[in-house]
């Protein structure tokens, strides 16, 4: 039994989809960003970085998307390719870190530039630079997917959940997505998966709670 601390639309969507795909038993704890719940001592005791996701496991709390992904892939089969050689495992880790350390910071600058700069001109410039930085990354992802099904070919993996979340954030940020038909088709395939539908339904419930409480989500 796991507990995932999450917020709708945030990168906690990656483990949310992963847990659904794994068929894991889990609860979700809604983290109310607008009440700064993630900066309160009770949450910081679980994740001192004050961010989602945080996954409570039988081995204790775990943070950072790549680490959560690797841990869950160890606990359940079918979430990441099985690596025989160290170099193959290192490449899988590199893929996950590409999402968290390269793509995610660009997404944050695109979607919440006001957290990175002061004043309308500086904020506009941060967003423009982020869009510029995303263009070669989007091409890389689109080329990598090609006309294949998933990031690793025929087998679905957590990498698909990760790039799906990035796609959702850039589409919502008005990033021009037309030049990336493979990534767009990938997102449609993701939306059709029952586990993804269940994860998105959980998020919709959280979103309704926030709306009822008059709290709009804020994400990085
Ligand atoms: N490096 C972390 C990043 C986590 C992160 O930035 N989460 C965002 C949501 S997408 C968050 O909690 N933002 C709230 C804040 O920074 O105040 C990971 O990959 O898990």
PDB file of C-alpha atoms and ligand atoms in Angstrom:
ATOM      1  CA  UNK A   1       0.000   0.000   0.000  1.00  0.00           C
ATOM      2  CA  UNK A   2       1.440   3.332  -1.100  1.00  0.00           C
ATOM      3  CA  UNK A   3       0.468   6.941  -0.493  1.00  0.00           C
ATOM      4  CA  UNK A   4       1.238   9.474  -3.178  1.00  0.00           C
ATOM      5  CA  UNK A   5       1.354  13.155  -2.291  1.00  0.00           C
ATOM      6  CA  UNK A   6       0.228  14.918  -5.424  1.00  0.00           C
ATOM      7  CA  UNK A   7      -1.386  17.950  -6.965  1.00  0.00           C
ATOM      8  CA  UNK A   8      -3.496  17.907 -10.149  1.00  0.00           C
ATOM      9  CA  UNK A   9      -1.506  18.664 -13.303  1.00  0.00           C
ATOM     10  CA  UNK A  10       1.827  18.611 -11.438  1.00  0.00           C
ATOM     11  CA  UNK A  11       4.660  16.199 -12.209  1.00  0.00           C
ATOM     12  CA  UNK A  12       3.153  13.876  -9.588  1.00  0.00           C
ATOM     13  CA  UNK A  13       1.094  12.745 -12.572  1.00  0.00           C
ATOM     14  CA  UNK A  14       4.087  10.588 -13.566  1.00  0.00           C
ATOM     15  CA  UNK A  15       3.999   8.314 -10.477  1.00  0.00           C
ATOM     16  CA  UNK A  16       0.193   8.500 -10.455  1.00  0.00           C
ATOM     17  CA  UNK A  17       0.108   6.919 -13.920  1.00  0.00           C
ATOM     18  CA  UNK A  18       2.909   4.535 -12.974  1.00  0.00           C
ATOM     19  CA  UNK A  19       1.057   3.250  -9.896  1.00  0.00           C
ATOM     20  CA  UNK A  20      -2.102   2.765 -11.960  1.00  0.00           C
ATOM     21  CA  UNK A  21      -0.157   0.957 -14.693  1.00  0.00           C
ATOM     22  CA  UNK A  22       1.472  -1.269 -12.061  1.00  0.00           C
ATOM     23  CA  UNK A  23      -1.910  -2.148 -10.556  1.00  0.00           C
ATOM     24  CA  UNK A  24      -0.562  -0.984  -7.192  1.00  0.00           C
ATOM     25  CA  UNK A  25      -2.819  -0.286  -4.234  1.00  0.00           C
ATOM     26  CA  UNK A  26      -2.427   3.364  -3.387  1.00  0.00           C
ATOM     27  CA  UNK A  27      -4.052   6.413  -1.833  1.00  0.00           C
ATOM     28  CA  UNK A  28      -3.551   9.937  -2.995  1.00  0.00           C
ATOM     29  CA  UNK A  29      -3.043  12.851  -0.619  1.00  0.00           C
ATOM     30  CA  UNK A  30      -3.916  16.162  -2.206  1.00  0.00           C
ATOM     31  CA  UNK A  31      -1.240  18.804  -1.593  1.00  0.00           C
ATOM     32  CA  UNK A  32      -2.840  22.238  -1.566  1.00  0.00           C
ATOM     33  CA  UNK A  33      -0.166  24.475  -3.104  1.00  0.00           C
ATOM     34  CA  UNK A  34      -2.316  27.588  -2.685  1.00  0.00           C
ATOM     35  CA  UNK A  35      -2.380  26.984   1.052  1.00  0.00           C
ATOM     36  CA  UNK A  36       1.384  26.364   0.968  1.00  0.00           C
ATOM     37  CA  UNK A  37       0.692  22.905   2.394  1.00  0.00           C
ATOM     38  CA  UNK A  38       3.963  21.725   0.813  1.00  0.00           C
ATOM     39  CA  UNK A  39       5.916  24.231   2.929  1.00  0.00           C
ATOM     40  CA  UNK A  40       4.356  23.207   6.254  1.00  0.00           C
ATOM     41  CA  UNK A  41       6.474  21.297   8.800  1.00  0.00           C
ATOM     42  CA  UNK A  42       4.310  18.164   8.540  1.00  0.00           C
ATOM     43  CA  UNK A  43       4.951  17.912   4.784  1.00  0.00           C
ATOM     44  CA  UNK A  44       8.586  19.025   4.996  1.00  0.00           C
ATOM     45  CA  UNK A  45       9.134  16.133   7.406  1.00  0.00           C
ATOM     46  CA  UNK A  46       8.289  13.838   4.480  1.00  0.00           C
ATOM     47  CA  UNK A  47       9.890  15.877   1.712  1.00  0.00           C
ATOM     48  CA  UNK A  48      12.244  18.597   2.978  1.00  0.00           C
ATOM     49  CA  UNK A  49      12.368  20.021  -0.563  1.00  0.00           C
ATOM     50  CA  UNK A  50       8.716  21.029  -0.276  1.00  0.00           C
ATOM     51  CA  UNK A  51       7.638  19.643  -3.631  1.00  0.00           C
ATOM     52  CA  UNK A  52       5.443  16.940  -5.092  1.00  0.00           C
ATOM     53  CA  UNK A  53       5.653  14.085  -5.769  1.00  0.00           C
ATOM     54  CA  UNK A  54       6.439  12.323  -2.533  1.00  0.00           C
ATOM     55  CA  UNK A  55       5.687   8.629  -2.405  1.00  0.00           C
ATOM     56  CA  UNK A  56       5.269   6.909   0.938  1.00  0.00           C
ATOM     57  CA  UNK A  57       6.505   3.357   0.557  1.00  0.00           C
ATOM     58  CA  UNK A  58       6.927   0.456   2.976  1.00  0.00           C
ATOM     59  CA  UNK A  59      10.573   1.557   3.035  1.00  0.00           C
ATOM     60  CA  UNK A  60       9.777   5.179   3.916  1.00  0.00           C
ATOM     61  CA  UNK A  61       9.145   8.391   1.953  1.00  0.00           C
ATOM     62  CA  UNK A  62      10.746   8.743  -1.461  1.00  0.00           C
ATOM     63  CA  UNK A  63      11.108  11.902  -3.533  1.00  0.00           C
ATOM     64  CA  UNK A  64      12.376  12.881  -7.014  1.00  0.00           C
ATOM     65  CA  UNK A  65      10.625  11.460 -10.037  1.00  0.00           C
ATOM     66  CA  UNK A  66      13.557   9.451 -11.446  1.00  0.00           C
ATOM     67  CA  UNK A  67      14.169   7.806  -8.059  1.00  0.00           C
ATOM     68  CA  UNK A  68      10.479   6.996  -7.618  1.00  0.00           C
ATOM     69  CA  UNK A  69      10.409   5.554 -11.142  1.00  0.00           C
ATOM     70  CA  UNK A  70      13.441   3.336 -10.542  1.00  0.00           C
ATOM     71  CA  UNK A  71      12.088   2.188  -7.177  1.00  0.00           C
ATOM     72  CA  UNK A  72       8.656   1.282  -8.553  1.00  0.00           C
ATOM     73  CA  UNK A  73      10.241  -0.475 -11.538  1.00  0.00           C
ATOM     74  CA  UNK A  74      12.087  -2.613  -9.014  1.00  0.00           C
ATOM     75  CA  UNK A  75       8.877  -3.417  -7.120  1.00  0.00           C
ATOM     76  CA  UNK A  76       6.649  -4.149 -10.138  1.00  0.00           C
ATOM     77  CA  UNK A  77       7.345  -5.672 -13.511  1.00  0.00           C
ATOM     78  CA  UNK A  78       6.716  -4.012 -16.849  1.00  0.00           C
ATOM     79  CA  UNK A  79       7.465  -0.409 -15.897  1.00  0.00           C
ATOM     80  CA  UNK A  80      10.959   0.004 -17.363  1.00  0.00           C
ATOM     81  CA  UNK A  81      13.054  -2.220 -19.638  1.00  0.00           C
ATOM     82  CA  UNK A  82      15.116  -4.830 -17.782  1.00  0.00           C
ATOM     83  CA  UNK A  83      18.778  -3.902 -18.157  1.00  0.00           C
ATOM     84  CA  UNK A  84      21.385  -6.654 -18.190  1.00  0.00           C
ATOM     85  CA  UNK A  85      24.473  -4.481 -18.470  1.00  0.00           C
ATOM     86  CA  UNK A  86      25.375  -1.479 -16.333  1.00  0.00           C
ATOM     87  CA  UNK A  87      25.521   0.730 -19.393  1.00  0.00           C
ATOM     88  CA  UNK A  88      21.908  -0.115 -20.290  1.00  0.00           C
ATOM     89  CA  UNK A  89      20.719   0.705 -16.766  1.00  0.00           C
ATOM     90  CA  UNK A  90      22.712   3.943 -16.880  1.00  0.00           C
ATOM     91  CA  UNK A  91      21.007   4.883 -20.153  1.00  0.00           C
ATOM     92  CA  UNK A  92      17.558   4.310 -18.651  1.00  0.00           C
ATOM     93  CA  UNK A  93      18.545   6.517 -15.719  1.00  0.00           C
ATOM     94  CA  UNK A  94      19.807   9.120 -18.202  1.00  0.00           C
ATOM     95  CA  UNK A  95      16.420   9.098 -19.948  1.00  0.00           C
ATOM     96  CA  UNK A  96      14.564   9.699 -16.673  1.00  0.00           C
ATOM     97  CA  UNK A  97      16.997  12.422 -15.621  1.00  0.00           C
ATOM     98  CA  UNK A  98      16.622  14.036 -19.054  1.00  0.00           C
ATOM     99  CA  UNK A  99      12.947  14.501 -18.150  1.00  0.00           C
ATOM    100  CA  UNK A 100      13.503  15.773 -14.623  1.00  0.00           C
ATOM    101  CA  UNK A 101      16.647  17.853 -15.077  1.00  0.00           C
ATOM    102  CA  UNK A 102      16.425  19.094 -18.660  1.00  0.00           C
ATOM    103  CA  UNK A 103      12.767  19.129 -19.707  1.00  0.00           C
ATOM    104  CA  UNK A 104      11.098  19.951 -16.396  1.00  0.00           C
ATOM    105  CA  UNK A 105      13.079  23.167 -15.746  1.00  0.00           C
ATOM    106  CA  UNK A 106      12.213  24.375 -19.254  1.00  0.00           C
ATOM    107  CA  UNK A 107       8.537  23.573 -18.624  1.00  0.00           C
ATOM    108  CA  UNK A 108       8.663  25.544 -15.358  1.00  0.00           C
ATOM    109  CA  UNK A 109      10.134  28.574 -17.111  1.00  0.00           C
ATOM    110  CA  UNK A 110       7.475  28.313 -19.796  1.00  0.00           C
ATOM    111  CA  UNK A 111       4.507  27.863 -17.442  1.00  0.00           C
ATOM    112  CA  UNK A 112       5.440  29.779 -14.304  1.00  0.00           C
ATOM    113  CA  UNK A 113       8.021  32.383 -15.474  1.00  0.00           C
ATOM    114  CA  UNK A 114       6.759  34.739 -12.776  1.00  0.00           C
ATOM    115  CA  UNK A 115       8.538  32.522 -10.251  1.00  0.00           C
ATOM    116  CA  UNK A 116      11.846  33.088 -12.058  1.00  0.00           C
ATOM    117  CA  UNK A 117      11.782  36.830 -12.764  1.00  0.00           C
ATOM    118  CA  UNK A 118      10.322  40.154 -11.660  1.00  0.00           C
ATOM    119  CA  UNK A 119       8.479  42.599 -13.888  1.00  0.00           C
ATOM    120  CA  UNK A 120       6.548  42.016 -17.114  1.00  0.00           C
ATOM    121  CA  UNK A 121       9.546  42.377 -19.477  1.00  0.00           C
ATOM    122  CA  UNK A 122      11.766  39.941 -17.586  1.00  0.00           C
ATOM    123  CA  UNK A 123       8.903  37.462 -17.187  1.00  0.00           C
ATOM    124  CA  UNK A 124       8.144  37.641 -20.921  1.00  0.00           C
ATOM    125  CA  UNK A 125      11.811  37.095 -21.731  1.00  0.00           C
ATOM    126  CA  UNK A 126      12.077  34.029 -19.427  1.00  0.00           C
ATOM    127  CA  UNK A 127       9.055  32.485 -21.153  1.00  0.00           C
ATOM    128  CA  UNK A 128      10.410  33.243 -24.642  1.00  0.00           C
ATOM    129  CA  UNK A 129      13.788  31.720 -23.812  1.00  0.00           C
ATOM    130  CA  UNK A 130      12.042  28.619 -22.459  1.00  0.00           C
ATOM    131  CA  UNK A 131      10.037  28.201 -25.666  1.00  0.00           C
ATOM    132  CA  UNK A 132      13.291  28.552 -27.647  1.00  0.00           C
ATOM    133  CA  UNK A 133      14.975  25.954 -25.438  1.00  0.00           C
ATOM    134  CA  UNK A 134      12.077  23.516 -25.802  1.00  0.00           C
ATOM    135  CA  UNK A 135      12.138  23.504 -29.630  1.00  0.00           C
ATOM    136  CA  UNK A 136      15.232  21.252 -30.075  1.00  0.00           C
ATOM    137  CA  UNK A 137      14.101  19.047 -27.177  1.00  0.00           C
ATOM    138  CA  UNK A 138      10.675  18.577 -28.748  1.00  0.00           C
ATOM    139  CA  UNK A 139      12.325  17.669 -32.045  1.00  0.00           C
ATOM    140  CA  UNK A 140      14.571  15.186 -30.248  1.00  0.00           C
ATOM    141  CA  UNK A 141      11.556  13.510 -28.631  1.00  0.00           C
ATOM    142  CA  UNK A 142       9.513  13.527 -31.831  1.00  0.00           C
ATOM    143  CA  UNK A 143      12.414  12.026 -33.809  1.00  0.00           C
ATOM    144  CA  UNK A 144      13.087   9.449 -31.125  1.00  0.00           C
ATOM    145  CA  UNK A 145       9.442   8.309 -31.143  1.00  0.00           C
ATOM    146  CA  UNK A 146       9.313   8.226 -34.945  1.00  0.00           C
ATOM    147  CA  UNK A 147       6.477   5.971 -36.013  1.00  0.00           C
ATOM    148  CA  UNK A 148       7.029   3.640 -33.050  1.00  0.00           C
ATOM    149  CA  UNK A 149       4.506   3.132 -30.315  1.00  0.00           C
ATOM    150  CA  UNK A 150       6.413   4.033 -27.177  1.00  0.00           C
ATOM    151  CA  UNK A 151       9.717   5.558 -26.031  1.00  0.00           C
ATOM    152  CA  UNK A 152      11.318   2.098 -25.882  1.00  0.00           C
ATOM    153  CA  UNK A 153       9.547   0.739 -28.972  1.00  0.00           C
ATOM    154  CA  UNK A 154       6.774  -1.800 -28.499  1.00  0.00           C
ATOM    155  CA  UNK A 155       6.909  -1.835 -24.695  1.00  0.00           C
ATOM    156  CA  UNK A 156       5.217   0.888 -22.675  1.00  0.00           C
ATOM    157  CA  UNK A 157       7.345   2.334 -19.851  1.00  0.00           C
ATOM    158  CA  UNK A 158       7.441   5.114 -17.264  1.00  0.00           C
ATOM    159  CA  UNK A 159       9.292   7.229 -19.838  1.00  0.00           C
ATOM    160  CA  UNK A 160       5.997   7.384 -21.718  1.00  0.00           C
ATOM    161  CA  UNK A 161       4.235   8.718 -18.628  1.00  0.00           C
ATOM    162  CA  UNK A 162       6.987  11.309 -18.201  1.00  0.00           C
ATOM    163  CA  UNK A 163       6.971  12.685 -21.742  1.00  0.00           C
ATOM    164  CA  UNK A 164       3.158  12.602 -21.660  1.00  0.00           C
ATOM    165  CA  UNK A 165       3.201  14.947 -18.667  1.00  0.00           C
ATOM    166  CA  UNK A 166       5.703  17.249 -20.432  1.00  0.00           C
ATOM    167  CA  UNK A 167       3.461  17.274 -23.524  1.00  0.00           C
ATOM    168  CA  UNK A 168       0.425  18.202 -21.405  1.00  0.00           C
ATOM    169  CA  UNK A 169       2.322  21.116 -19.832  1.00  0.00           C
ATOM    170  CA  UNK A 170       3.686  22.515 -23.100  1.00  0.00           C
ATOM    171  CA  UNK A 171       0.336  22.188 -24.899  1.00  0.00           C
ATOM    172  CA  UNK A 172      -1.247  24.129 -22.023  1.00  0.00           C
ATOM    173  CA  UNK A 173       1.519  26.712 -22.402  1.00  0.00           C
ATOM    174  CA  UNK A 174       0.614  27.366 -26.068  1.00  0.00           C
ATOM    175  CA  UNK A 175       3.836  25.841 -27.330  1.00  0.00           C
ATOM    176  CA  UNK A 176       3.425  25.309 -31.097  1.00  0.00           C
ATOM    177  CA  UNK A 177       2.923  21.543 -31.268  1.00  0.00           C
ATOM    178  CA  UNK A 178       2.153  21.071 -34.995  1.00  0.00           C
ATOM    179  CA  UNK A 179       5.789  20.243 -35.921  1.00  0.00           C
ATOM    180  CA  UNK A 180       5.701  17.243 -33.562  1.00  0.00           C
ATOM    181  CA  UNK A 181       3.116  14.792 -34.956  1.00  0.00           C
ATOM    182  CA  UNK A 182       4.786  11.713 -33.450  1.00  0.00           C
ATOM    183  CA  UNK A 183       4.708  13.159 -29.956  1.00  0.00           C
ATOM    184  CA  UNK A 184       1.112  14.282 -30.487  1.00  0.00           C
ATOM    185  CA  UNK A 185       0.112  10.754 -31.626  1.00  0.00           C
ATOM    186  CA  UNK A 186       1.936   9.354 -28.593  1.00  0.00           C
ATOM    187  CA  UNK A 187      -0.186  11.577 -26.324  1.00  0.00           C
ATOM    188  CA  UNK A 188      -3.356  10.257 -27.987  1.00  0.00           C
ATOM    189  CA  UNK A 189      -2.212   6.676 -27.396  1.00  0.00           C
ATOM    190  CA  UNK A 190      -1.503   7.544 -23.762  1.00  0.00           C
ATOM    191  CA  UNK A 191      -4.954   9.098 -23.317  1.00  0.00           C
ATOM    192  CA  UNK A 192      -6.519   5.854 -24.564  1.00  0.00           C
ATOM    193  CA  UNK A 193      -4.855   3.673 -21.915  1.00  0.00           C
ATOM    194  CA  UNK A 194      -7.208   2.590 -19.117  1.00  0.00           C
ATOM    195  CA  UNK A 195      -4.561   3.199 -16.435  1.00  0.00           C
ATOM    196  CA  UNK A 196      -3.998   6.726 -17.708  1.00  0.00           C
ATOM    197  CA  UNK A 197      -7.737   7.361 -17.685  1.00  0.00           C
ATOM    198  CA  UNK A 198      -7.892   6.200 -14.071  1.00  0.00           C
ATOM    199  CA  UNK A 199      -4.973   8.454 -13.108  1.00  0.00           C
ATOM    200  CA  UNK A 200      -6.560  11.440 -14.839  1.00  0.00           C
ATOM    201  CA  UNK A 201      -9.873  10.682 -13.115  1.00  0.00           C
ATOM    202  CA  UNK A 202      -8.078  10.800  -9.752  1.00  0.00           C
ATOM    203  CA  UNK A 203      -6.621  14.164 -10.723  1.00  0.00           C
ATOM    204  CA  UNK A 204     -10.029  15.445 -11.842  1.00  0.00           C
ATOM    205  CA  UNK A 205     -11.385  14.584  -8.399  1.00  0.00           C
ATOM    206  CA  UNK A 206      -8.552  16.512  -6.754  1.00  0.00           C
ATOM    207  CA  UNK A 207      -9.172  19.422  -9.106  1.00  0.00           C
ATOM    208  CA  UNK A 208     -12.875  19.474  -8.138  1.00  0.00           C
ATOM    209  CA  UNK A 209     -11.912  19.549  -4.477  1.00  0.00           C
ATOM    210  CA  UNK A 210      -9.590  22.493  -5.082  1.00  0.00           C
ATOM    211  CA  UNK A 211     -12.233  24.323  -7.096  1.00  0.00           C
ATOM    212  CA  UNK A 212     -14.845  23.746  -4.394  1.00  0.00           C
ATOM    213  CA  UNK A 213     -12.396  25.188  -1.863  1.00  0.00           C
ATOM    214  CA  UNK A 214     -11.614  28.167  -4.124  1.00  0.00           C
ATOM    215  CA  UNK A 215      -7.987  27.090  -4.547  1.00  0.00           C
ATOM    216  CA  UNK A 216      -6.549  27.056  -8.040  1.00  0.00           C
ATOM    217  CA  UNK A 217      -3.477  24.843  -8.605  1.00  0.00           C
ATOM    218  CA  UNK A 218      -0.007  26.280  -9.090  1.00  0.00           C
ATOM    219  CA  UNK A 219       2.597  24.060 -10.736  1.00  0.00           C
ATOM    220  CA  UNK A 220       6.247  24.128 -11.774  1.00  0.00           C
TER     221      UNK A 220
HETATM  222  N1  LIG B   1      13.033  17.381  -9.071  1.00  0.00           N
HETATM  223  C1  LIG B   1      11.675  17.140  -8.649  1.00  0.00           C
HETATM  224  C2  LIG B   1      10.832  18.338  -9.070  1.00  0.00           C
HETATM  225  C3  LIG B   1       9.525  18.382  -8.356  1.00  0.00           C
HETATM  226  C4  LIG B   1       8.765  19.679  -8.649  1.00  0.00           C
HETATM  227  O1  LIG B   1       9.318  20.690  -9.105  1.00  0.00           O
HETATM  228  N2  LIG B   1       7.480  19.637  -8.376  1.00  0.00           N
HETATM  229  C5  LIG B   1       6.653  20.807  -8.563  1.00  0.00           C
HETATM  230  C6  LIG B   1       5.338  20.404  -9.243  1.00  0.00           C
HETATM  231  S1  LIG B   1       5.565  19.935 -10.928  1.00  0.00           S
HETATM  232  C7  LIG B   1       6.290  21.418  -7.226  1.00  0.00           C
HETATM  233  O2  LIG B   1       6.097  20.720  -6.257  1.00  0.00           O
HETATM  234  N3  LIG B   1       6.192  22.747  -7.192  1.00  0.00           N
HETATM  235  C8  LIG B   1       5.792  23.466  -6.029  1.00  0.00           C
HETATM  236  C9  LIG B   1       6.814  24.462  -5.566  1.00  0.00           C
HETATM  237  O3  LIG B   1       7.975  24.410  -6.033  1.00  0.00           O
HETATM  238  O4  LIG B   1       6.454  25.307  -4.747  1.00  0.00           O
HETATM  239  C10 LIG B   1      11.173  15.845  -9.258  1.00  0.00           C
HETATM  240  O5  LIG B   1      11.588  15.503 -10.358  1.00  0.00           O
HETATM  241  O6  LIG B   1      10.372  15.142  -8.613  1.00  0.00           O
END
